[in-house]
mmCIF file of C-alpha atoms in Angstrom:
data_model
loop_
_atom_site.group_PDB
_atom_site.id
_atom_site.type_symbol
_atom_site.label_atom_id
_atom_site.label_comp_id
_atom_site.label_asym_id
_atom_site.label_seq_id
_atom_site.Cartn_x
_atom_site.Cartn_y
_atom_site.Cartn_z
ATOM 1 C CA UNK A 477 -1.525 -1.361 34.819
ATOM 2 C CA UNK A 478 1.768 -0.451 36.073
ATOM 3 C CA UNK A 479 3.480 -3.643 34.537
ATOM 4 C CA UNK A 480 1.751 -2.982 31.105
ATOM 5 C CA UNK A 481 3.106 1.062 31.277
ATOM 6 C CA UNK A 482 6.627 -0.334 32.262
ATOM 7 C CA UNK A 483 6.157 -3.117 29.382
ATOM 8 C CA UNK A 484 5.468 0.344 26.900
ATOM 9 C CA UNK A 485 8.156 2.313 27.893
ATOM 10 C CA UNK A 486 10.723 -0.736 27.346
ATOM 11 C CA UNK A 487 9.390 -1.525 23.321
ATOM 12 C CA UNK A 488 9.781 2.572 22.705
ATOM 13 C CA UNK A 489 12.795 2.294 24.452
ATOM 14 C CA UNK A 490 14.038 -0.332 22.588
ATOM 15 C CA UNK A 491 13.049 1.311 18.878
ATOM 16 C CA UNK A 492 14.778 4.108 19.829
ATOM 17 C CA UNK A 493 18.219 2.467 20.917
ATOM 18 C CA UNK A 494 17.566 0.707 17.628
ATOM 19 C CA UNK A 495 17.049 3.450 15.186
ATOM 20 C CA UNK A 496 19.733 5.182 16.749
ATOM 21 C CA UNK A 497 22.034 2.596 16.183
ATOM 22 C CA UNK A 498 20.948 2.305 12.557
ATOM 23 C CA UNK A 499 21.227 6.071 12.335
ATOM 24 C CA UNK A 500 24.872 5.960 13.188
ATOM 25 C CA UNK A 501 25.810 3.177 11.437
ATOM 26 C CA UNK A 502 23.991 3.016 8.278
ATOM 27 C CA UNK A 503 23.759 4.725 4.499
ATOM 28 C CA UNK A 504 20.316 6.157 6.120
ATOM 29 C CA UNK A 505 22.646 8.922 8.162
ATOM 30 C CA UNK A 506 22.835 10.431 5.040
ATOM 31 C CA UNK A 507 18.726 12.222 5.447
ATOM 32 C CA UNK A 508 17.881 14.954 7.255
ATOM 33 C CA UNK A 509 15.158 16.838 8.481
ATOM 34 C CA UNK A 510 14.084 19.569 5.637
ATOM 35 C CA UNK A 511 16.813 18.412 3.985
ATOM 36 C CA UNK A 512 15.459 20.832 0.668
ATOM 37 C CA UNK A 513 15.571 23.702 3.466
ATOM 38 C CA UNK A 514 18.171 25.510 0.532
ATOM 39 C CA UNK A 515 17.335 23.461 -2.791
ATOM 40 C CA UNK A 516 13.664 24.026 -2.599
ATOM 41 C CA UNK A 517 12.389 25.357 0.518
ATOM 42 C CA UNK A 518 8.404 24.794 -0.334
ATOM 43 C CA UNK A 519 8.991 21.634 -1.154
ATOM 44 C CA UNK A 520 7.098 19.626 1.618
ATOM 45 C CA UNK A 521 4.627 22.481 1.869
ATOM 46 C CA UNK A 522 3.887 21.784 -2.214
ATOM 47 C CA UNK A 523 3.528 17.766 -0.970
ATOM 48 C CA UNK A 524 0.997 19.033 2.118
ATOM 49 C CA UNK A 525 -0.930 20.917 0.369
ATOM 50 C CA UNK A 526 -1.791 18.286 -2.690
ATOM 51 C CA UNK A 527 -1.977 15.195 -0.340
ATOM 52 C CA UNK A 528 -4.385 16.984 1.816
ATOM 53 C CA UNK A 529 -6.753 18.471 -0.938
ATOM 54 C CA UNK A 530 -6.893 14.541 -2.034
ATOM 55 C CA UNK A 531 -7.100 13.173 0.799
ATOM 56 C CA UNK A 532 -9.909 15.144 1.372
ATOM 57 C CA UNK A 533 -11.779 13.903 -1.794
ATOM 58 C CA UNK A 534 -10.761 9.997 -1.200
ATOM 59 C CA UNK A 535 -11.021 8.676 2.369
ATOM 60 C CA UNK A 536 -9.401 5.555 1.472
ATOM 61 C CA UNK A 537 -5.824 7.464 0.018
ATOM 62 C CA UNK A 538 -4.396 7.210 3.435
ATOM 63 C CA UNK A 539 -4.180 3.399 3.621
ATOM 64 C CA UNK A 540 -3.046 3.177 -0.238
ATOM 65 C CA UNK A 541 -0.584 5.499 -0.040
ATOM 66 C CA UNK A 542 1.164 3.744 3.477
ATOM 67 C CA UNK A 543 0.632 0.887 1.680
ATOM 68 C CA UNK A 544 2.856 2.000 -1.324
ATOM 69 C CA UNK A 545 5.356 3.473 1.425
ATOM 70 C CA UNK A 546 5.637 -0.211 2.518
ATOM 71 C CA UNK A 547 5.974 -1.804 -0.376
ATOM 72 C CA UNK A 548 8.634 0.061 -1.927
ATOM 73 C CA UNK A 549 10.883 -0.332 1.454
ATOM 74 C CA UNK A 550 10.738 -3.700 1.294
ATOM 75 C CA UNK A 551 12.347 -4.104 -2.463
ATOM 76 C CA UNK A 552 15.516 -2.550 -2.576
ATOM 77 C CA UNK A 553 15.044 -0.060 0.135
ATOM 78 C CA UNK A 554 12.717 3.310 0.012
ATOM 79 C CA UNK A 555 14.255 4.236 -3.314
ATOM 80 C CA UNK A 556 10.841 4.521 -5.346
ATOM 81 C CA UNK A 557 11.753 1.271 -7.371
ATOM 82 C CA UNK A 558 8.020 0.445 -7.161
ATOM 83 C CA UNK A 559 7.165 3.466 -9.044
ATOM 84 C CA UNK A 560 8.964 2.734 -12.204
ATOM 85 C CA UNK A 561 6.657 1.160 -14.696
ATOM 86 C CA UNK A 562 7.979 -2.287 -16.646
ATOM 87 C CA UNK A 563 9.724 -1.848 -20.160
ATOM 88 C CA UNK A 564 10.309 -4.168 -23.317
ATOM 89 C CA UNK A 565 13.630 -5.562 -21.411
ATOM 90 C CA UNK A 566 12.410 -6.170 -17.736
ATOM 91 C CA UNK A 567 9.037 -6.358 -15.725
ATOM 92 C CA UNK A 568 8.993 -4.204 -12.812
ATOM 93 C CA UNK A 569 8.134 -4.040 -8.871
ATOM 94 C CA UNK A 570 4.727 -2.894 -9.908
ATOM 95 C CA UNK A 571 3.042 -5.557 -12.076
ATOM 96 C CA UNK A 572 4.203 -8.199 -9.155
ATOM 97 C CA UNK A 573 1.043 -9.896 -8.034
ATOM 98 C CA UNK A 574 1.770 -8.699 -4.471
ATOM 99 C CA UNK A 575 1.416 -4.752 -5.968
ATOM 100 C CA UNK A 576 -1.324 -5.350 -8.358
ATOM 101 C CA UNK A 577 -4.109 -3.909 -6.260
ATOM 102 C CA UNK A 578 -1.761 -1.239 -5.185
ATOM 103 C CA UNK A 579 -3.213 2.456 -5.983
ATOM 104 C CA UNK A 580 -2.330 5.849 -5.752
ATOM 105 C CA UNK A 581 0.327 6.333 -8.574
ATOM 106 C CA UNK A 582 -1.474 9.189 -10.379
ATOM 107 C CA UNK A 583 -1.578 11.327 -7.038
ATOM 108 C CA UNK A 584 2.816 10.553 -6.849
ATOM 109 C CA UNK A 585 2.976 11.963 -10.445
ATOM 110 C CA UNK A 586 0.766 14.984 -9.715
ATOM 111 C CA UNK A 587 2.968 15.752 -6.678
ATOM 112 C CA UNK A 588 5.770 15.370 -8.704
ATOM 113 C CA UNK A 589 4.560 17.640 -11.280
ATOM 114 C CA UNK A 590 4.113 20.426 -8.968
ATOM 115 C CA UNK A 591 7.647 20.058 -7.438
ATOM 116 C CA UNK A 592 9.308 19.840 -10.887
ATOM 117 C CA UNK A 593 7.842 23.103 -11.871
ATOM 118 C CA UNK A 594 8.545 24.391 -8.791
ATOM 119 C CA UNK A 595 12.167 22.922 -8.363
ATOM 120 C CA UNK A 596 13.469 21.161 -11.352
ATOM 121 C CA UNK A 597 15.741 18.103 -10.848
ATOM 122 C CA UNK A 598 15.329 18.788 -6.962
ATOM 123 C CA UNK A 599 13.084 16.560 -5.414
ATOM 124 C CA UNK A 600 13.107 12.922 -5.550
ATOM 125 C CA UNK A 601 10.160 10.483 -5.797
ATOM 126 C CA UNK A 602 11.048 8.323 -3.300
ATOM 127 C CA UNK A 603 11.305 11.440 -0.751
ATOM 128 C CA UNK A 604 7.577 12.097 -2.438
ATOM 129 C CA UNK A 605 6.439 8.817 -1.313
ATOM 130 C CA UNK A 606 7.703 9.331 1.986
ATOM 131 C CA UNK A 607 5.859 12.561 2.761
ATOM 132 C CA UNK A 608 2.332 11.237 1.143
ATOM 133 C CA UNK A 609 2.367 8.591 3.272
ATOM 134 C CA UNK A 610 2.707 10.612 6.525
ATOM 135 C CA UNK A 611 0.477 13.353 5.249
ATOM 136 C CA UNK A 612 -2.115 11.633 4.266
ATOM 137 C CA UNK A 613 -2.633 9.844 7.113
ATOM 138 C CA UNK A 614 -2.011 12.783 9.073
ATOM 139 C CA UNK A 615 -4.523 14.915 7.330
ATOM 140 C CA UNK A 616 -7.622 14.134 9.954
ATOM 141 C CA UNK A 617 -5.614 15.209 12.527
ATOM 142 C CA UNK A 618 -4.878 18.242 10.893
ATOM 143 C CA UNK A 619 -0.868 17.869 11.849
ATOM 144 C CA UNK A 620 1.554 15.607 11.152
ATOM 145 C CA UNK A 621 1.795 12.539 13.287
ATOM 146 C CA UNK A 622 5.368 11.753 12.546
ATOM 147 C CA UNK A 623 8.929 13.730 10.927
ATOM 148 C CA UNK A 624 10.066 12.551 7.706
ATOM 149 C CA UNK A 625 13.656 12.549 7.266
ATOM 150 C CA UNK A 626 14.442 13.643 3.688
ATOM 151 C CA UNK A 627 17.574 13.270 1.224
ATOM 152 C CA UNK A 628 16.501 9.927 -0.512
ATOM 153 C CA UNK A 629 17.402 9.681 -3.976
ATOM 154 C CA UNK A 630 15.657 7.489 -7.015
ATOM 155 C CA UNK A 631 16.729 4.021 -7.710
ATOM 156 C CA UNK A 632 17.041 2.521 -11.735
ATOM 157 C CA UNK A 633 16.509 -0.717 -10.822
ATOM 158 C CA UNK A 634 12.469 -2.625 -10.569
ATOM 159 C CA UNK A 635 12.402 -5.926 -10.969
ATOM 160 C CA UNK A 636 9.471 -8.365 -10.475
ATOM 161 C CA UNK A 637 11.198 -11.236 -9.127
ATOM 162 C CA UNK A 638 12.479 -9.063 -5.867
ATOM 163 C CA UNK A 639 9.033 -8.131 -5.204
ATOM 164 C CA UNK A 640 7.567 -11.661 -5.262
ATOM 165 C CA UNK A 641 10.793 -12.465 -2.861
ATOM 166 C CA UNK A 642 10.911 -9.328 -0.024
ATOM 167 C CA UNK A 643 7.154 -8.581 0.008
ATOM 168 C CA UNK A 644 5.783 -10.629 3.279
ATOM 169 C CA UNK A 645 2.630 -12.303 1.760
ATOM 170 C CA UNK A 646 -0.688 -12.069 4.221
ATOM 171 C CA UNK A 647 -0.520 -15.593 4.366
ATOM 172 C CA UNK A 648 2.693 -15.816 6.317
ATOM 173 C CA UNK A 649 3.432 -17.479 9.787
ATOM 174 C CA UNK A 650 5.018 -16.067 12.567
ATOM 175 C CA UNK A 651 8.904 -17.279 11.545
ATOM 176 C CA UNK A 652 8.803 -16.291 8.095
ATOM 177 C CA UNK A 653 7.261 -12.591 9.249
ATOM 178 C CA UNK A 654 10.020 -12.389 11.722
ATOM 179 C CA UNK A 655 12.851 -13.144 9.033
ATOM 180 C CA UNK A 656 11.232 -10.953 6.625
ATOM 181 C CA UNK A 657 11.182 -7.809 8.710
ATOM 182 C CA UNK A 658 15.120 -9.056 10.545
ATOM 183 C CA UNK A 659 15.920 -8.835 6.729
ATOM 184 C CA UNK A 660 15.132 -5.071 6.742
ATOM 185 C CA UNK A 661 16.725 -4.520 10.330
ATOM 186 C CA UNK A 662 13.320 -3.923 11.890
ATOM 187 C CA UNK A 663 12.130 -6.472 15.060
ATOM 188 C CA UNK A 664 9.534 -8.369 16.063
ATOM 189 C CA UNK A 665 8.013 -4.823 17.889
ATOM 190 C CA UNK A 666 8.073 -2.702 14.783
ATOM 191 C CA UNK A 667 6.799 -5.901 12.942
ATOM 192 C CA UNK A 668 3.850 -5.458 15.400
ATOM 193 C CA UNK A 669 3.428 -1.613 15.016
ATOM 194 C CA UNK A 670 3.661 -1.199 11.501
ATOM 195 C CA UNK A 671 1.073 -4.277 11.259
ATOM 196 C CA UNK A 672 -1.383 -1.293 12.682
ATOM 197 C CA UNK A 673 -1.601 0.043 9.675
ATOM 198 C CA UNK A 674 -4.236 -2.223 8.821
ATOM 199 C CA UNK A 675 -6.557 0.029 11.272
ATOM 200 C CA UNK A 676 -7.013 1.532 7.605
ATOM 201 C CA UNK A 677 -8.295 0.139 4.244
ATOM 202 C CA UNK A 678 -9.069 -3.103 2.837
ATOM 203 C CA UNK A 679 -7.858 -6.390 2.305
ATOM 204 C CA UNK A 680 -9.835 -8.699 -1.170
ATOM 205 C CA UNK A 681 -11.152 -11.428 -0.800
ATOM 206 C CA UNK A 682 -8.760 -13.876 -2.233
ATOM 207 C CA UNK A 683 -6.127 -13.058 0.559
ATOM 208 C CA UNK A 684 -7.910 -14.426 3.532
ATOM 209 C CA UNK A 685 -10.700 -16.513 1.521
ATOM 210 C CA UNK A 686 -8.460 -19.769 2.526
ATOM 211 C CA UNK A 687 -9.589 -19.203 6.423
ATOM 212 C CA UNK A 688 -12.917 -18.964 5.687
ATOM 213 C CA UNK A 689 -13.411 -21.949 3.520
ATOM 214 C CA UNK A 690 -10.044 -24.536 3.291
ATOM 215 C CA UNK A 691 -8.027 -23.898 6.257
ATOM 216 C CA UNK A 692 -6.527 -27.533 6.348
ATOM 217 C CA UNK A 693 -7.369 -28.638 3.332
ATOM 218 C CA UNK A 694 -10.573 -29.989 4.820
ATOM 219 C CA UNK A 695 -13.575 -27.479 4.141
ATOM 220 C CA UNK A 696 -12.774 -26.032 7.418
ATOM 221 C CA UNK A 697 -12.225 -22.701 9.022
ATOM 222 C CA UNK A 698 -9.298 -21.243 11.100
ATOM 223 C CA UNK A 699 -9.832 -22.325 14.707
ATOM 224 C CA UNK A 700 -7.991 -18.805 15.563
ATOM 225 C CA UNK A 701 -10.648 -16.715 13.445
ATOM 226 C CA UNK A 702 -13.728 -15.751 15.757
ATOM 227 C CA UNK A 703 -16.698 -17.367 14.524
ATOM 228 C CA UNK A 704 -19.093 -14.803 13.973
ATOM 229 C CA UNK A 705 -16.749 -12.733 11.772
ATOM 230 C CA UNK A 706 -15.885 -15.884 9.896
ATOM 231 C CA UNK A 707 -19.710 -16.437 9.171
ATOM 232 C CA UNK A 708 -19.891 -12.250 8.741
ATOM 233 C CA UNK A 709 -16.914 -12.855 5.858
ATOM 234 C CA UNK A 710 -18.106 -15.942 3.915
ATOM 235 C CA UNK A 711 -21.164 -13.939 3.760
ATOM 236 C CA UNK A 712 -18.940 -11.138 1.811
ATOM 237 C CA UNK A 713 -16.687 -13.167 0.223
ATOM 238 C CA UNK A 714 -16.798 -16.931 -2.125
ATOM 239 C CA UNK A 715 -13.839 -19.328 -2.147
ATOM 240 C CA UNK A 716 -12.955 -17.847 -5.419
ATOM 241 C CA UNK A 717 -13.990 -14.512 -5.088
ATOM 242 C CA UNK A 718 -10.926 -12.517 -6.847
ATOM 243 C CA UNK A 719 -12.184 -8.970 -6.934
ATOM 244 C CA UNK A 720 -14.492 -8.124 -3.156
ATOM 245 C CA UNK A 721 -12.856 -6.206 -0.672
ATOM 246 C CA UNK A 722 -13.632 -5.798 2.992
ATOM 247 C CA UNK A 723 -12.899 -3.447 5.907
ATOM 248 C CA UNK A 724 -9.722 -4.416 7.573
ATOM 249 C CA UNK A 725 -10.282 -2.843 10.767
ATOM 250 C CA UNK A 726 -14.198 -3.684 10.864
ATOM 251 C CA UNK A 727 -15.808 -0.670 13.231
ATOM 252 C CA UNK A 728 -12.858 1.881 12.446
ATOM 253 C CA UNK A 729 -11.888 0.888 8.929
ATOM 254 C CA UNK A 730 -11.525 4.728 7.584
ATOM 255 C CA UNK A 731 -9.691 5.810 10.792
ATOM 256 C CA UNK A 732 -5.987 5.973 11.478
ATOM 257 C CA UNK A 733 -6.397 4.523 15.569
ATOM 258 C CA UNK A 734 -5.756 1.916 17.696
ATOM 259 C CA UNK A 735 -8.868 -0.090 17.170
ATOM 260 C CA UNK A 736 -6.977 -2.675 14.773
ATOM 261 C CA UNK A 737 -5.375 -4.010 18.283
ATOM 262 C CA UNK A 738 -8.854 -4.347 19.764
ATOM 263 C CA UNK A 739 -10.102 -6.409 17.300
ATOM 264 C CA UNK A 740 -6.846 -8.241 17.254
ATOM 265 C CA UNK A 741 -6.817 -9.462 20.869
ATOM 266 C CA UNK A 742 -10.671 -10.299 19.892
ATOM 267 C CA UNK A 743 -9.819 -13.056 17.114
ATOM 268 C CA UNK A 744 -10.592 -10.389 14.384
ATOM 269 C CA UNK A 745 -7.570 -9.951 12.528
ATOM 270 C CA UNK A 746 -8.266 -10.449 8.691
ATOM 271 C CA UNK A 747 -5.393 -12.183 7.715
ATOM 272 C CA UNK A 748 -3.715 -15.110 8.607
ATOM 273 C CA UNK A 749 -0.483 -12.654 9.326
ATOM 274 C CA UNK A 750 -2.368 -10.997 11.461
ATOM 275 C CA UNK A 751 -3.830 -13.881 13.766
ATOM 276 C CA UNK A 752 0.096 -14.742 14.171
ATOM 277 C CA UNK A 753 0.977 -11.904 16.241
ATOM 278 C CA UNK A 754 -0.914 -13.429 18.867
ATOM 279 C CA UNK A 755 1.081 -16.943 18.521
ATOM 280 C CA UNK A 756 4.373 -15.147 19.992
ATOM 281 C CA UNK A 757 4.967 -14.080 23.621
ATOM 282 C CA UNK A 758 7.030 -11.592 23.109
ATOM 283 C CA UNK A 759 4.737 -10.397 20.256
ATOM 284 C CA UNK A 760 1.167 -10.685 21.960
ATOM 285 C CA UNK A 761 2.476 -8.199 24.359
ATOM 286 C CA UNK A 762 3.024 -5.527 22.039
ATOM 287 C CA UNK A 763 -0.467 -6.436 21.063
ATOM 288 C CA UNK A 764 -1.503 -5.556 24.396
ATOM 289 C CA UNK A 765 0.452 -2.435 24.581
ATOM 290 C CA UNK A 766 -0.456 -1.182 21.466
ATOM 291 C CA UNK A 767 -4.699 -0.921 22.022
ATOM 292 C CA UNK A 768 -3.480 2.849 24.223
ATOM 293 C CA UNK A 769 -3.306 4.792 20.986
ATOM 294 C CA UNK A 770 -1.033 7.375 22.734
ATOM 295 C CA UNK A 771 1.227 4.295 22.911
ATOM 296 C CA UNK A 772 0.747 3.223 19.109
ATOM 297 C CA UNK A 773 0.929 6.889 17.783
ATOM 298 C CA UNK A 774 4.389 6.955 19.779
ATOM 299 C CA UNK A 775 5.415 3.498 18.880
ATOM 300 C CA UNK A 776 4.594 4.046 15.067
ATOM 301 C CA UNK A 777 6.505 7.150 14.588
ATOM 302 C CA UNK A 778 9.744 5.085 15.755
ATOM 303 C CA UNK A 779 8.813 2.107 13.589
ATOM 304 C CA UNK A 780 7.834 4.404 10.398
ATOM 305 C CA UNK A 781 10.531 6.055 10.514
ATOM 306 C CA UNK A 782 12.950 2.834 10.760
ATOM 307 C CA UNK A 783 11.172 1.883 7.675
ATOM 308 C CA UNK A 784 11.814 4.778 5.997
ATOM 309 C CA UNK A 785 15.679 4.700 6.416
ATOM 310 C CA UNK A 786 15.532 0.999 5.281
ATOM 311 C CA UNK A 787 18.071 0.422 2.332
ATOM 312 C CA UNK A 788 18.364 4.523 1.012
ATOM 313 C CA UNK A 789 20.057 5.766 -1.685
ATOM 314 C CA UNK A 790 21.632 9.361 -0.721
ATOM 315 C CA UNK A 791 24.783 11.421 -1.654
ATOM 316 C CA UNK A 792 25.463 10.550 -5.528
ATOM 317 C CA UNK A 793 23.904 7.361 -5.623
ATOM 318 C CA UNK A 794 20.905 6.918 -7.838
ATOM 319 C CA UNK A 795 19.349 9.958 -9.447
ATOM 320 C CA UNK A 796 16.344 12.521 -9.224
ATOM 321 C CA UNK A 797 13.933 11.107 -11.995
ATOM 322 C CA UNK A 798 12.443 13.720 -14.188
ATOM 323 C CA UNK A 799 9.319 11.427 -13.896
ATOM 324 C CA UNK A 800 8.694 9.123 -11.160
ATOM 325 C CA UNK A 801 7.298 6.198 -13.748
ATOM 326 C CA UNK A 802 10.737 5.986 -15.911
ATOM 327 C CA UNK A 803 14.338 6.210 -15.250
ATOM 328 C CA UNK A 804 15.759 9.455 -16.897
#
């Protein structure tokens, strides 16, 4: 026990040293905390107050909305380049195949609505983003789990082929995860933590359908999948089942906890970049940190946040679309 609490306080000790390097050192320095304190001072109150009345309607907005969060780092920084829909010239971020099953968009533009009336040519989308994810998976709690930094301004940029290149696929190994996330400046440990984000939502079919039924090329399973889900999955989903989705986090799928680390450490992980996290040392021990949620609510926070200064636009670079689906 006392190894494991000393093994805790090391990873949060060593996301903090990192963000605060990054902090000091990067175009992120450039948010703040109510950074629209002056410019529009109900600004994240007008984002609270629609993500919550939605999230209250749709259970599963939590999980789509972190999921856009992520997405949208990981192409050209948090700069709501995934947002902008695809024109006669160039195909954008969004109709990647990664992004297809991506949802949430129409709640974005009503936020940004609201804040345009409110604040014209104030807020930015990519700052909306930002603040749905945290509040809607805050929303249960009924207080927010983490601080969003704000300042980010709107990329003009969304292009397909970056998405297909900086997205990591579900289907990744260990080494490509690792490069993928080094790429962003984030480590193997927020790798980890931010991979506990599937304690919410669902994963389809097609993703994971490969362990179930072709693992080798030979009809067979993945050794590292437990059994009995394996048999609980091919009875959800065919080899060429396109469309089915299932609970990632099966027993806590709606919940925002720890539970995805239980089921982890118990062969459960849905996809094949989950299973992986197991294959490292250095990684399985996060893993095993991570079931305390005290110690994953703590641990996220410094990993979201990371994420969220990854690759910013602030100052005069970019804009503040008029409309979060088109350049202005």
């Amino acid at each position: 026990m006392e190894s494991s609490f000393l093994l805790l306080r090391l990873v949060l000790l060593a996301s903090a040293l990192t963000l605060g390097a990054c902090n000091a050192g990067c175009p992120s320095a450039g948010l703040k905390p109510n950074f629209y304190g002056s410019s529009c001072p109900n600004a994240e109150q007008i984002v609270q107050t629609i993500i919550y009345k939605e999230a209250e309607k749709n259970p599963i907005l939590p999980a789509k909305l972190l999921r856009m969060f992520f997405h949208d780092c990981f192409v050209r920084g948090c700069d709501a380049s995934l947002l902008l829909n695809s024109t006669s010239e160039s195909t954008a971020e969004k109709d990647a195949p990664p992004n297809l099953s991506l949802a949430g968009f129409e709640v974005i533009d009503m936020v940004k609505e609201a804040l345009e009336q409110a604040c014209p040519g104030t807020v930015s989308c990519a700052d909306i983003v930002a603040l749905a994810a945290r509040d809607s998976v805050s929303f249960p709690f009924g207080k927010s789990l983490w601080d969003v930094k704000t300042g980010r301004r709107d990329g003009n940029v969304s292009l397909l082929s970056e998405a297909l290149v900086n997205i990591p696929r579900p289907t990744s190994n260990f080494t490509t995860l690792v490069r993928s996330f080094a790429n962003k400046s984030l480590g193997v440990e927020d790798l980890v933590i931010l991979s506990g984000a599937h304690t919410i939502g669902v994963g389809h079919c097609n993703l994971f359908a490969e362990r179930l039924y072709n693992f080798t090329g030979q009809g067979d399973s993945d050794p590292s999948l437990d059994p009995a889900y394996a048999a609980f999955l091919r009875t959800k989903c065919s080899p060429t089942d396109n469309t089915t989705t299932v609970i990632m986090d099966p027993g806590s799928g709606l919940k925002f906890d720890s539970h995805y680390y239980v089921n982890l450490k118990q062969n459960k992980g849905l996809f094949q970049s989950d299973a992986v996290l197991l294959t490292d040392g250095a990684a399985s021990k996060v893993v095993d940190a991570m079931v305390d949620f005290g110690a994953f609510i703590a641990a996220f926070r410094n990993s979201i946040t990371k994420m969220g200064d990854v690759g910013v636009l602030t100052g005069k670079e970019g804009e503040i679309r008029k409309h979060c689906r088109f350049v202005n």
